[in-house]
Amino acid sequence: MFKHAIVRTPCKNMVAGLTGAGLGKPDHSLAMIQHQAYIKVLESCNVEVTILPPDEKYPDSTFVEDVALLTPHCAIITRPGAPSRQGETEGIQRAITPFYSAVEVIREPGTIDAGDIMMVGEHYYIGLSERTNPEGARQMIQILEQYGMSGSTVDLKHVLHLKTGAAYLENNNLVVCGEFTEKAEFEKFNRIVITEANAYSANCIWVNDRVVIPSGFPRTKELISSAGYPVIETDMSEFQKLDGGLSCLSLRF
Ligand code: CIR
């Protein structure tokens, strides 16, 4: 179960965020409304949410998930693959200090975005992507092993991050889309397959036995409800314009 979450308020400069989505610029005022609703959703799942202030220096800084991996045993500060995001780690390191005494860091030349890391119990799947290089993954696995956990890599072809197309919902249930539907390493899971038309909703989050999905995907809602979860929908349109999914907006631990 998660007790805490950390989020960062979107900055006005989010309009300059990285994106390949081709959906236009996000509207900051609407993003603020959606972000506040997202926080309420997390609170309704019984997590205490720490809200960090906007950081105009970093347009993508609302996507806090990428800059740290928060495990039950230690926190690991990542080294984001996009140079424009590397400075985001400083603020996150400060924010996690009250919660963690064991804090590790990924070092150059390793790069890793935690959007590429999916937790399945004590094992962590790490996508090798344009953001996460083999050295970043190697350092991450070494740190996980030091604390009694484990990790393995997954090659990615098309998606930005591993969690763009896969989400673990606990109880052996795994949401998969696109290239993840056929991966041998995921065959052992009870796979909930999302079609390409609904691909954005494959990035959903399990929070204390509920599943939060983006609004506008009735088929995904149906599939996840049928697997036995109460589903909560929340509007994500402005974050989608920056390639950001539901998981990217929070660190849950
Ligand atoms: C980026 O390209 O880094 C941001 N615009 C979106 C990050 C999304 N994060 C995630 O999928 N974990």
XYZ file of N, CA and C and ligand atoms in Angstrom:
771
model
N 0.850 -1.197 0.000
C 0.000 0.000 0.000
C 0.885 1.247 0.000
N 0.431 2.274 -0.647
C 1.170 3.536 -0.652
C 0.611 4.459 0.432
N 1.519 5.128 1.128
C 1.074 6.099 2.147
C 1.213 7.523 1.630
N 2.224 7.722 0.761
C 2.566 9.088 0.343
C 2.620 9.223 -1.168
N 2.485 10.468 -1.601
C 2.775 10.789 -3.003
C 3.409 12.171 -3.035
N 4.256 12.378 -4.016
C 4.844 13.705 -4.245
C 4.447 14.134 -5.654
N 3.990 15.369 -5.762
C 3.674 15.930 -7.087
C 4.318 17.316 -7.166
N 4.463 17.811 -8.388
C 4.930 19.191 -8.542
C 3.949 19.958 -9.429
N 3.512 21.106 -8.948
C 2.583 21.965 -9.689
C 3.181 22.311 -11.056
N 2.398 22.206 -12.127
C 2.940 22.547 -13.452
C 3.343 24.023 -13.501
N 4.471 24.293 -14.125
C 4.920 25.692 -14.239
C 4.347 26.299 -15.523
N 4.322 27.628 -15.583
C 3.782 28.300 -16.783
C 4.597 27.928 -18.013
N 5.885 27.704 -17.768
C 6.801 27.385 -18.862
C 6.600 25.963 -19.403
N 5.594 25.263 -18.889
C 5.323 23.904 -19.405
C 5.052 23.934 -20.916
N 4.643 25.082 -21.414
C 4.384 25.191 -22.860
C 5.648 24.902 -23.677
N 6.817 24.992 -23.012
C 8.085 24.702 -23.708
C 8.573 23.284 -23.419
N 7.698 22.440 -22.869
C 8.098 21.079 -22.519
C 8.401 20.222 -23.748
N 9.159 19.170 -23.515
C 9.524 18.244 -24.603
C 8.278 17.495 -25.067
N 8.150 17.323 -26.349
C 7.022 16.521 -26.834
C 7.208 16.065 -28.271
N 6.665 14.892 -28.539
C 6.596 14.406 -29.905
C 5.146 14.096 -30.231
N 4.236 14.544 -29.350
C 2.825 14.138 -29.469
C 2.116 14.793 -30.653
N 2.532 15.982 -31.015
C 1.867 16.682 -32.126
C 0.446 17.081 -31.804
N 0.163 17.349 -30.530
C -1.209 17.698 -30.121
C -1.350 19.184 -29.783
N -0.319 19.949 -30.056
C -0.379 21.387 -29.760
C 0.155 21.699 -28.375
N 0.150 22.981 -28.047
C 0.704 23.425 -26.748
C -0.326 23.227 -25.641
N 0.141 22.848 -24.465
C -0.809 22.721 -23.351
C -1.293 24.092 -22.884
N -2.497 24.117 -22.350
C -3.066 25.327 -21.754
C -2.763 25.252 -20.254
N -1.965 26.199 -19.785
C -1.504 26.120 -18.394
C -2.660 26.183 -17.392
N -3.634 27.054 -17.651
C -4.738 27.179 -16.678
C -5.521 25.875 -16.583
N -5.747 25.252 -17.731
C -6.471 23.980 -17.708
C -5.614 22.884 -17.059
N -4.311 22.933 -17.323
C -3.402 21.955 -16.689
C -3.461 22.092 -15.172
N -3.568 23.325 -14.681
C -3.643 23.541 -13.224
C -4.911 22.889 -12.653
N -6.009 23.066 -13.378
C -7.286 22.476 -12.914
C -7.167 20.945 -12.914
N -6.574 20.412 -13.983
C -6.439 18.945 -14.078
C -5.480 18.426 -12.995
N -4.448 19.205 -12.705
C -3.477 18.784 -11.698
C -4.129 18.767 -10.317
N -4.941 19.788 -10.044
C -5.631 19.811 -8.743
C -6.586 18.622 -8.621
N -7.247 18.296 -9.719
C -8.164 17.147 -9.692
C -7.373 15.846 -9.468
N -6.210 15.760 -10.077
C -5.339 14.570 -9.929
C -4.958 14.397 -8.451
N -4.623 15.522 -7.811
C -4.257 15.463 -6.379
C -5.448 14.946 -5.558
N -6.620 15.454 -5.857
C -7.835 15.012 -5.134
C -8.050 13.504 -5.325
N -7.785 13.036 -6.535
C -7.949 11.600 -6.801
C -6.975 10.800 -5.925
N -5.732 11.235 -5.869
C -4.754 10.516 -5.030
C -5.209 10.537 -3.571
N -5.676 11.698 -3.122
C -6.130 11.792 -1.723
C -7.321 10.867 -1.471
N -8.171 10.724 -2.483
C -9.336 9.843 -2.308
C -8.898 8.375 -2.221
N -7.635 8.105 -2.642
C -7.091 6.735 -2.525
C -6.252 6.602 -1.246
N -6.430 7.534 -0.343
C -5.782 7.478 0.973
C -4.271 7.629 0.951
N -3.762 8.461 0.070
C -2.343 8.812 0.179
C -2.244 10.288 0.569
N -1.204 10.574 1.348
C -0.963 11.964 1.750
C -0.075 12.588 0.693
N -0.536 13.678 0.103
C 0.166 14.223 -1.060
C 1.008 15.440 -0.665
N 2.288 15.384 -0.982
C 3.183 16.541 -0.816
C 3.207 17.282 -2.147
N 2.865 18.564 -2.107
C 2.771 19.339 -3.355
C 3.955 20.301 -3.434
N 4.833 20.073 -4.400
C 5.993 20.954 -4.575
C 5.584 22.142 -5.450
N 6.262 23.278 -5.247
C 5.894 24.477 -6.026
C 6.354 24.360 -7.473
N 5.764 25.146 -8.368
C 6.199 25.101 -9.776
C 7.663 25.521 -9.890
N 8.361 24.965 -10.857
C 9.762 25.323 -11.075
C 9.922 25.745 -12.536
N 9.924 27.067 -12.741
C 9.916 27.605 -14.106
C 11.194 27.271 -14.881
N 12.240 26.920 -14.169
C 13.503 26.595 -14.874
C 13.375 25.322 -15.702
N 12.445 24.473 -15.287
C 12.338 23.160 -15.929
C 10.913 22.930 -16.450
N 10.707 23.112 -17.756
C 9.362 23.019 -18.336
C 8.671 21.683 -18.054
N 9.464 20.597 -17.941
C 8.873 19.261 -17.745
C 8.839 18.834 -16.273
N 9.059 19.794 -15.372
C 9.265 19.405 -13.974
C 8.015 18.867 -13.283
N 6.848 19.023 -13.893
C 5.642 18.428 -13.284
C 5.662 16.893 -13.391
N 6.510 16.366 -14.285
C 6.580 14.905 -14.484
C 7.588 14.298 -13.502
N 7.266 14.404 -12.226
C 8.205 14.037 -11.159
C 8.603 12.568 -11.174
N 7.771 11.737 -11.760
C 8.067 10.305 -11.723
C 9.436 9.966 -12.303
N 9.885 10.768 -13.276
C 11.102 10.397 -13.993
C 12.393 10.617 -13.207
N 12.338 11.439 -12.165
C 13.597 11.849 -11.541
C 13.976 11.093 -10.274
N 13.121 10.181 -9.848
C 13.486 9.372 -8.681
C 12.751 8.039 -8.715
N 13.392 7.028 -8.147
C 12.711 5.750 -7.914
C 12.617 5.594 -6.400
N 11.397 5.548 -5.904
C 11.215 5.458 -4.454
C 10.770 4.045 -4.101
N 11.663 3.288 -3.508
C 11.362 1.886 -3.178
C 11.080 1.802 -1.673
N 10.601 0.665 -1.202
C 10.381 0.538 0.246
C 11.695 0.582 1.041
N 12.835 0.377 0.374
C 14.107 0.267 1.114
C 15.039 1.450 0.930
N 14.915 2.170 -0.159
C 15.796 3.309 -0.428
C 15.188 4.159 -1.538
N 15.732 5.375 -1.652
C 15.352 6.243 -2.778
C 16.542 6.307 -3.721
N 16.270 6.315 -5.010
C 17.353 6.422 -5.989
C 17.042 7.618 -6.887
N 17.942 8.590 -6.867
C 17.772 9.767 -7.715
C 18.319 9.404 -9.083
N 17.508 9.623 -10.127
C 17.922 9.191 -11.463
C 18.813 10.257 -12.113
N 19.203 9.988 -13.329
C 19.908 11.004 -14.131
C 19.179 11.032 -15.474
N 18.184 11.949 -15.615
C 17.311 11.909 -16.780
C 18.064 11.958 -18.104
N 17.498 11.254 -19.069
C 18.144 11.147 -20.379
C 18.070 12.426 -21.196
N 17.080 13.275 -20.928
C 16.980 14.532 -21.676
C 17.798 15.589 -20.935
N 18.801 16.182 -21.596
C 19.636 17.171 -20.901
C 18.823 18.284 -20.241
N 17.724 18.693 -20.872
C 16.925 19.791 -20.306
C 16.265 19.399 -18.986
N 16.268 18.120 -18.637
C 15.600 17.675 -17.423
C 16.579 17.300 -16.301
N 17.886 17.304 -16.603
C 18.823 16.762 -15.611
C 18.841 17.558 -14.304
N 18.598 18.882 -14.399
C 18.612 19.703 -13.188
C 17.408 19.497 -12.283
N 16.411 18.758 -12.759
C 15.213 18.532 -11.931
C 15.505 17.689 -10.690
N 16.609 16.975 -10.730
C 16.884 16.025 -9.641
C 17.139 16.721 -8.302
N 17.725 17.924 -8.373
C 18.089 18.633 -7.142
C 16.859 18.872 -6.252
N 15.809 19.392 -6.862
C 14.590 19.698 -6.099
C 13.951 18.440 -5.541
N 14.027 17.355 -6.297
C 13.412 16.110 -5.824
C 14.219 15.527 -4.673
N 15.530 15.655 -4.776
C 16.371 15.136 -3.694
C 15.999 15.828 -2.370
N 15.794 17.137 -2.441
C 15.384 17.880 -1.236
C 14.018 17.392 -0.740
N 13.121 17.182 -1.693
C 11.742 16.827 -1.318
C 11.640 15.455 -0.654
N 12.537 14.552 -1.011
C 12.401 13.199 -0.437
C 13.148 13.048 0.892
N 13.997 14.038 1.227
C 14.808 13.947 2.448
C 13.988 13.613 3.701
N 12.806 14.231 3.884
C 12.060 13.885 5.113
C 11.594 12.425 5.151
N 11.549 11.769 3.997
C 10.989 10.418 3.943
C 12.044 9.317 3.910
N 13.257 9.636 3.469
C 14.273 8.584 3.249
C 15.607 8.946 3.884
N 16.205 7.972 4.586
C 17.582 8.190 5.042
C 18.556 7.564 4.049
N 18.136 6.512 3.365
C 19.020 5.871 2.370
C 18.708 6.445 0.987
N 19.618 7.282 0.487
C 19.413 7.911 -0.824
C 20.631 7.637 -1.708
N 20.385 7.012 -2.850
C 21.457 6.703 -3.803
C 21.259 7.561 -5.055
N 22.330 7.672 -5.866
C 22.189 8.452 -7.102
C 22.799 7.721 -8.300
N 22.210 7.938 -9.452
C 22.762 7.412 -10.714
C 23.774 8.438 -11.226
N 24.922 7.949 -11.668
C 26.002 8.863 -12.071
C 26.297 8.779 -13.557
N 26.870 9.856 -14.079
C 27.344 9.928 -15.444
C 28.332 8.769 -15.693
N 28.340 8.081 -16.819
C 27.567 8.355 -18.025
C 26.205 7.651 -18.077
N 25.746 7.153 -16.923
C 24.436 6.505 -16.904
C 23.325 7.532 -17.090
N 22.304 7.166 -17.840
C 21.083 7.980 -17.864
C 19.916 7.030 -17.638
N 18.929 7.517 -16.923
C 17.742 6.691 -16.682
C 16.584 7.593 -16.270
N 15.436 7.388 -16.862
C 14.198 8.064 -16.453
C 13.381 7.007 -15.709
N 12.871 7.347 -14.551
C 12.127 6.320 -13.808
C 10.777 5.992 -14.452
N 10.362 6.757 -15.455
C 9.204 6.348 -16.261
C 9.493 5.039 -16.991
N 10.767 4.688 -17.059
C 11.163 3.415 -17.667
C 11.220 2.279 -16.655
N 10.852 2.547 -15.419
C 11.000 1.500 -14.395
C 9.635 1.109 -13.834
N 9.339 -0.179 -13.929
C 8.053 -0.682 -13.432
C 8.302 -1.638 -12.268
N 7.690 -1.321 -11.144
C 7.859 -2.131 -9.939
C 6.870 -3.285 -9.929
N 7.386 -4.489 -9.736
C 6.525 -5.668 -9.553
C 7.021 -6.336 -8.275
N 6.431 -5.991 -7.159
C 6.938 -6.473 -5.869
C 8.360 -5.966 -5.667
N 9.272 -6.899 -5.449
C 10.666 -6.522 -5.183
C 11.516 -6.534 -6.459
N 10.854 -6.757 -7.594
C 11.582 -6.773 -8.869
C 11.211 -5.549 -9.701
N 12.195 -5.025 -10.397
C 11.961 -3.801 -11.182
C 12.344 -4.057 -12.637
N 11.383 -3.880 -13.545
C 11.649 -3.988 -14.980
C 12.110 -2.615 -15.471
N 13.214 -2.606 -16.203
C 13.802 -1.333 -16.638
C 13.859 -1.299 -18.154
N 13.126 -0.372 -18.764
C 13.129 -0.253 -20.218
C 14.394 0.437 -20.697
N 14.999 -0.126 -21.743
C 16.124 0.554 -22.395
C 15.526 1.377 -23.522
N 15.613 2.681 -23.390
C 14.897 3.575 -24.299
C 15.843 4.666 -24.778
N 15.295 5.666 -25.422
C 16.145 6.797 -25.809
C 16.595 7.577 -24.580
N 15.889 7.408 -23.465
C 16.229 8.133 -22.236
C 17.100 7.305 -21.284
N 16.912 5.988 -21.339
C 17.592 5.112 -20.382
C 18.633 4.279 -21.108
N 19.897 4.454 -20.741
C 20.940 3.695 -21.432
C 21.353 2.473 -20.599
N 22.091 1.533 -21.215
C 22.456 0.317 -20.485
C 23.258 0.612 -19.218
N 24.080 1.645 -19.228
C 24.860 1.981 -18.034
C 23.947 2.486 -16.903
N 22.958 3.276 -17.258
C 22.004 3.735 -16.240
C 21.275 2.545 -15.634
N 20.868 1.615 -16.485
C 20.155 0.415 -16.007
C 21.086 -0.442 -15.143
N 22.339 -0.547 -15.564
C 23.304 -1.367 -14.800
C 23.480 -0.796 -13.387
N 23.663 0.515 -13.303
C 23.828 1.139 -11.979
C 22.570 0.936 -11.135
N 21.421 1.099 -11.779
C 20.156 0.953 -11.044
C 20.037 -0.467 -10.476
N 20.338 -1.474 -11.305
C 20.205 -2.867 -10.849
C 21.188 -3.139 -9.703
N 22.392 -2.584 -9.838
C 23.391 -2.782 -8.771
C 22.881 -2.196 -7.436
N 22.298 -1.018 -7.511
C 21.776 -0.386 -6.282
C 20.614 -1.218 -5.719
N 19.701 -1.638 -6.606
C 18.558 -2.437 -6.139
C 19.053 -3.691 -5.419
N 20.075 -4.333 -5.996
C 20.588 -5.578 -5.402
C 21.228 -5.325 -4.034
N 21.878 -4.172 -3.912
C 22.474 -3.828 -2.601
C 21.425 -3.807 -1.497
N 20.192 -3.483 -1.890
C 19.115 -3.362 -0.893
C 18.184 -4.577 -0.919
N 18.652 -5.681 -1.526
C 17.873 -6.920 -1.491
C 16.769 -7.011 -2.522
N 16.782 -6.090 -3.506
C 15.767 -6.144 -4.570
C 16.453 -6.616 -5.850
N 15.724 -6.649 -6.955
C 16.345 -7.078 -8.211
C 15.793 -6.259 -9.368
N 16.501 -6.342 -10.501
C 16.046 -5.617 -11.690
C 16.461 -6.355 -12.946
N 15.736 -6.110 -14.029
C 16.125 -6.684 -15.323
C 15.715 -5.690 -16.401
N 16.387 -5.797 -17.552
C 16.116 -4.815 -18.608
C 15.141 -5.369 -19.644
N 14.459 -4.448 -20.289
C 13.501 -4.766 -21.350
C 13.831 -3.831 -22.513
N 14.023 -4.388 -23.703
C 14.308 -3.524 -24.864
C 13.032 -2.859 -25.345
N 13.101 -1.574 -25.582
C 11.932 -0.848 -26.103
C 12.207 -0.404 -27.533
N 11.172 -0.420 -28.332
C 11.346 -0.018 -29.734
C 10.618 1.278 -30.051
N 9.360 1.380 -29.642
C 8.533 2.481 -30.157
C 8.140 3.523 -29.116
N 8.052 3.111 -27.850
C 7.469 4.025 -26.864
C 8.517 4.918 -26.209
N 8.062 6.039 -25.629
C 8.976 6.934 -24.916
C 9.561 6.230 -23.698
N 8.668 5.671 -22.894
C 9.084 5.012 -21.654
C 8.393 3.647 -21.532
N 8.972 2.774 -20.724
C 8.333 1.469 -20.506
C 6.887 1.644 -20.015
N 6.703 2.567 -19.069
C 5.348 2.712 -18.508
C 4.397 3.483 -19.426
N 4.892 3.905 -20.595
C 3.965 4.452 -21.598
C 3.013 3.341 -22.044
N 3.514 2.095 -22.041
C 2.717 1.006 -22.600
C 2.497 -0.175 -21.678
N 2.860 -0.051 -20.415
C 2.653 -1.162 -19.480
C 2.417 -0.609 -18.080
N 1.501 -1.240 -17.356
C 1.219 -0.801 -15.986
C 0.903 -2.029 -15.138
N 1.613 -2.195 -14.031
C 1.352 -3.333 -13.153
C 0.284 -2.958 -12.127
N -0.762 -3.770 -12.072
C -1.895 -3.464 -11.187
C -1.927 -4.367 -9.952
N -0.771 -4.969 -9.620
C -0.697 -5.907 -8.492
C -1.486 -7.186 -8.823
N -1.439 -8.171 -7.927
C -2.169 -9.442 -8.096
C -1.914 -10.094 -9.451
N -0.699 -9.942 -9.953
C -0.280 -10.543 -11.231
C -0.981 -9.953 -12.458
N -1.711 -8.869 -12.288
C -2.402 -8.253 -13.426
C -1.546 -7.160 -14.051
N -1.345 -7.269 -15.358
C -0.491 -6.309 -16.059
C -1.241 -5.745 -17.268
N -1.371 -4.431 -17.300
C -1.944 -3.768 -18.479
C -0.834 -3.651 -19.516
N -1.117 -4.066 -20.742
C -0.104 -3.969 -21.807
C -0.732 -3.429 -23.082
N 0.129 -2.790 -23.878
C -0.318 -2.247 -25.156
C 0.846 -2.358 -26.138
N 0.535 -2.408 -27.415
C 1.561 -2.346 -28.461
C 2.665 -3.371 -28.276
N 3.900 -2.925 -28.311
C 5.042 -3.843 -28.276
C 5.092 -4.712 -27.017
N 4.379 -4.319 -25.963
C 4.442 -5.093 -24.725
C 3.523 -6.307 -24.727
N 2.582 -6.353 -25.677
C 1.636 -7.474 -25.668
C 2.338 -8.798 -25.981
N 3.460 -8.716 -26.705
C 4.137 -9.944 -27.137
C 5.434 -10.235 -26.383
N 5.800 -9.436 -25.428
C 7.106 -9.625 -24.784
C 7.136 -10.896 -23.936
N 8.175 -11.712 -24.182
C 8.297 -12.983 -23.461
C 8.352 -12.761 -21.948
N 9.048 -11.705 -21.515
C 9.207 -11.494 -20.067
C 7.887 -11.164 -19.360
N 6.847 -10.825 -20.146
C 5.571 -10.476 -19.514
C 4.511 -11.569 -19.682
N 4.920 -12.694 -20.283
C 3.933 -13.756 -20.552
C 3.342 -14.356 -19.285
N 4.128 -14.315 -18.200
C 3.652 -14.956 -16.962
C 2.530 -14.163 -16.272
N 2.299 -12.944 -16.730
C 1.264 -12.119 -16.089
C -0.098 -12.366 -16.728
N -1.118 -12.066 -15.963
C -2.464 -12.012 -16.525
C -2.562 -10.672 -17.266
N -2.452 -10.726 -18.589
C -2.328 -9.483 -19.354
C -3.685 -8.896 -19.737
N -3.836 -7.635 -19.482
C -5.035 -6.890 -19.881
C -4.604 -6.067 -21.082
N -5.088 -6.459 -22.254
C -4.547 -5.882 -23.487
C -5.363 -4.663 -23.923
N -4.658 -3.576 -24.114
C -5.259 -2.313 -24.563
C -4.902 -2.153 -26.042
N -5.900 -1.837 -26.872
C -5.617 -1.695 -28.310
C -4.916 -0.365 -28.586
N -4.288 -0.279 -29.761
C -3.554 0.935 -30.144
C -4.438 2.181 -30.069
N -5.718 2.019 -30.427
C -6.623 3.178 -30.412
C -6.752 3.768 -29.002
N -6.540 2.930 -28.000
C -6.666 3.378 -26.601
C -5.311 3.447 -25.898
N -4.242 3.512 -26.696
C -2.877 3.360 -26.156
C -2.576 4.312 -24.997
N -3.074 5.529 -25.072
C -2.738 6.497 -24.011
C -3.196 6.001 -22.633
N -4.285 5.224 -22.612
C -4.818 4.769 -21.330
C -4.069 3.561 -20.759
N -3.091 3.041 -21.512
C -2.269 1.954 -20.944
C -1.403 2.490 -19.811
N -1.153 3.774 -19.811
C -0.443 4.369 -18.682
C -1.478 4.735 -17.620
N -1.714 3.771 -16.730
C -2.659 3.999 -15.645
C -1.960 3.614 -14.351
N -2.557 3.922 -13.211
C -1.850 3.611 -11.956
C -2.744 2.881 -10.958
N -2.141 1.901 -10.319
C -2.763 1.235 -9.173
C -2.445 2.074 -7.945
N -3.467 2.479 -7.224
C -3.214 3.193 -5.963
C -4.108 2.591 -4.891
N -3.528 1.785 -4.047
C -4.249 1.196 -2.910
C -5.565 0.529 -3.329
N -5.441 -0.385 -4.261
C -6.553 -1.232 -4.730
C -7.543 -0.541 -5.662
N -7.334 0.749 -5.954
C -8.120 1.359 -7.034
C -7.183 1.521 -8.223
N -7.763 1.726 -9.404
C -6.939 2.018 -10.575
C -7.407 3.342 -11.169
N -6.452 4.228 -11.366
C -6.761 5.548 -11.942
C -6.389 5.515 -13.420
N -7.342 5.893 -14.262
C -7.092 5.918 -15.713
C -7.442 7.317 -16.250
N -6.902 7.672 -17.415
C -7.297 8.955 -17.997
C -8.745 8.897 -18.497
N -9.450 10.030 -18.456
C -10.837 10.094 -18.943
C -10.878 9.853 -20.441
N -11.992 9.309 -20.896
C -12.229 9.201 -22.335
C -11.891 7.846 -22.919
N -11.744 6.827 -22.073
C -11.401 5.494 -22.583
C -12.333 4.438 -21.976
N -13.611 4.445 -22.433
C -14.606 3.550 -21.822
C -14.229 2.066 -21.903
N -13.575 1.672 -22.993
C -13.221 0.254 -23.144
C -12.170 -0.153 -22.092
N -11.230 0.754 -21.852
C -10.198 0.479 -20.836
C -10.851 0.391 -19.460
N -11.794 1.289 -19.227
C -12.508 1.277 -17.938
C -13.201 -0.074 -17.741
N -13.839 -0.536 -18.804
C -14.569 -1.809 -18.760
C -13.616 -2.979 -18.458
N -12.485 -2.996 -19.172
C -11.527 -4.102 -19.009
C -10.968 -4.142 -17.582
N -10.627 -2.971 -17.070
C -9.997 -2.942 -15.744
C -11.040 -3.193 -14.655
N -12.253 -2.697 -14.877
C -13.331 -3.002 -13.914
C -13.592 -4.502 -13.891
N -13.583 -5.122 -15.070
C -13.846 -6.578 -15.124
C -12.766 -7.370 -14.409
N -11.573 -6.794 -14.306
C -10.510 -7.491 -13.570
C -10.687 -7.305 -12.059
N -11.709 -6.542 -11.659
C -12.053 -6.468 -10.239
C -11.643 -5.185 -9.531
N -11.257 -4.165 -10.282
C -10.806 -2.933 -9.618
C -11.848 -1.816 -9.740
N -12.045 -1.073 -8.655
C -12.774 0.190 -8.807
C -11.904 1.122 -9.664
N -12.486 1.739 -10.676
C -11.716 2.585 -11.593
C -12.105 4.046 -11.380
N -11.102 4.899 -11.303
C -11.345 6.350 -11.190
C -10.773 7.000 -12.447
N -11.575 7.872 -13.071
C -11.080 8.548 -14.286
C -10.711 9.989 -13.949
N -9.657 10.470 -14.612
C -9.293 11.870 -14.424
C -8.779 12.449 -15.741
N -9.070 13.730 -15.938
C -8.788 14.350 -17.234
C -7.308 14.713 -17.353
N -6.705 14.298 -18.428
C -5.249 14.450 -18.578
C -4.854 15.180 -19.855
N -5.814 15.790 -20.560
C -5.540 16.269 -21.925
C -4.305 17.163 -22.037
N -4.094 18.039 -21.049
C -2.978 18.993 -21.200
C -1.615 18.340 -20.974
N -1.593 17.277 -20.196
C -0.327 16.567 -19.966
C -0.029 15.612 -21.120
N -1.093 15.098 -21.714
C -0.922 14.225 -22.893
C -0.216 14.994 -24.015
N -0.483 16.307 -24.087
C 0.158 17.124 -25.134
C 1.673 17.157 -24.969
N 2.155 16.807 -23.769
C 3.614 16.771 -23.522
C 4.096 15.331 -23.361
N 3.368 14.388 -23.916
C 3.737 12.968 -23.794
C 3.688 12.461 -22.356
N 2.979 13.177 -21.517
C 2.943 12.775 -20.110
C 1.721 11.925 -19.821
N 1.920 10.820 -19.136
C 0.808 9.954 -18.744
C 0.498 10.148 -17.270
N -0.497 9.411 -16.812
C -0.937 9.516 -15.419
C 0.161 9.218 -14.414
N 0.964 8.198 -14.729
C 1.986 7.798 -13.752
C 3.041 8.888 -13.588
N 3.318 9.606 -14.682
C 4.425 10.582 -14.664
C 4.211 11.714 -13.679
N 2.945 11.980 -13.330
C 2.642 13.150 -12.494
C 2.868 12.930 -11.006
N 3.243 11.725 -10.603
C 3.460 11.548 -9.154
C 4.497 10.483 -8.854
N 5.074 10.634 -7.666
C 5.888 9.571 -7.072
C 5.029 8.998 -5.963
N 4.795 7.715 -6.000
C 3.912 7.087 -5.017
C 4.741 6.091 -4.190
N 4.651 6.160 -2.881
C 5.502 5.294 -2.072
C 4.911 5.067 -0.685
C 9.429 14.343 -21.422
O 9.519 14.184 -22.639
O 10.343 14.075 -20.658
C 8.136 14.908 -20.869
N 7.584 15.830 -21.809
C 7.154 13.812 -20.595
C 7.631 12.857 -19.559
C 6.675 11.762 -19.358
N 7.099 10.921 -18.297
C 6.845 9.621 -18.245
O 6.335 9.032 -19.202
N 7.240 8.992 -17.144
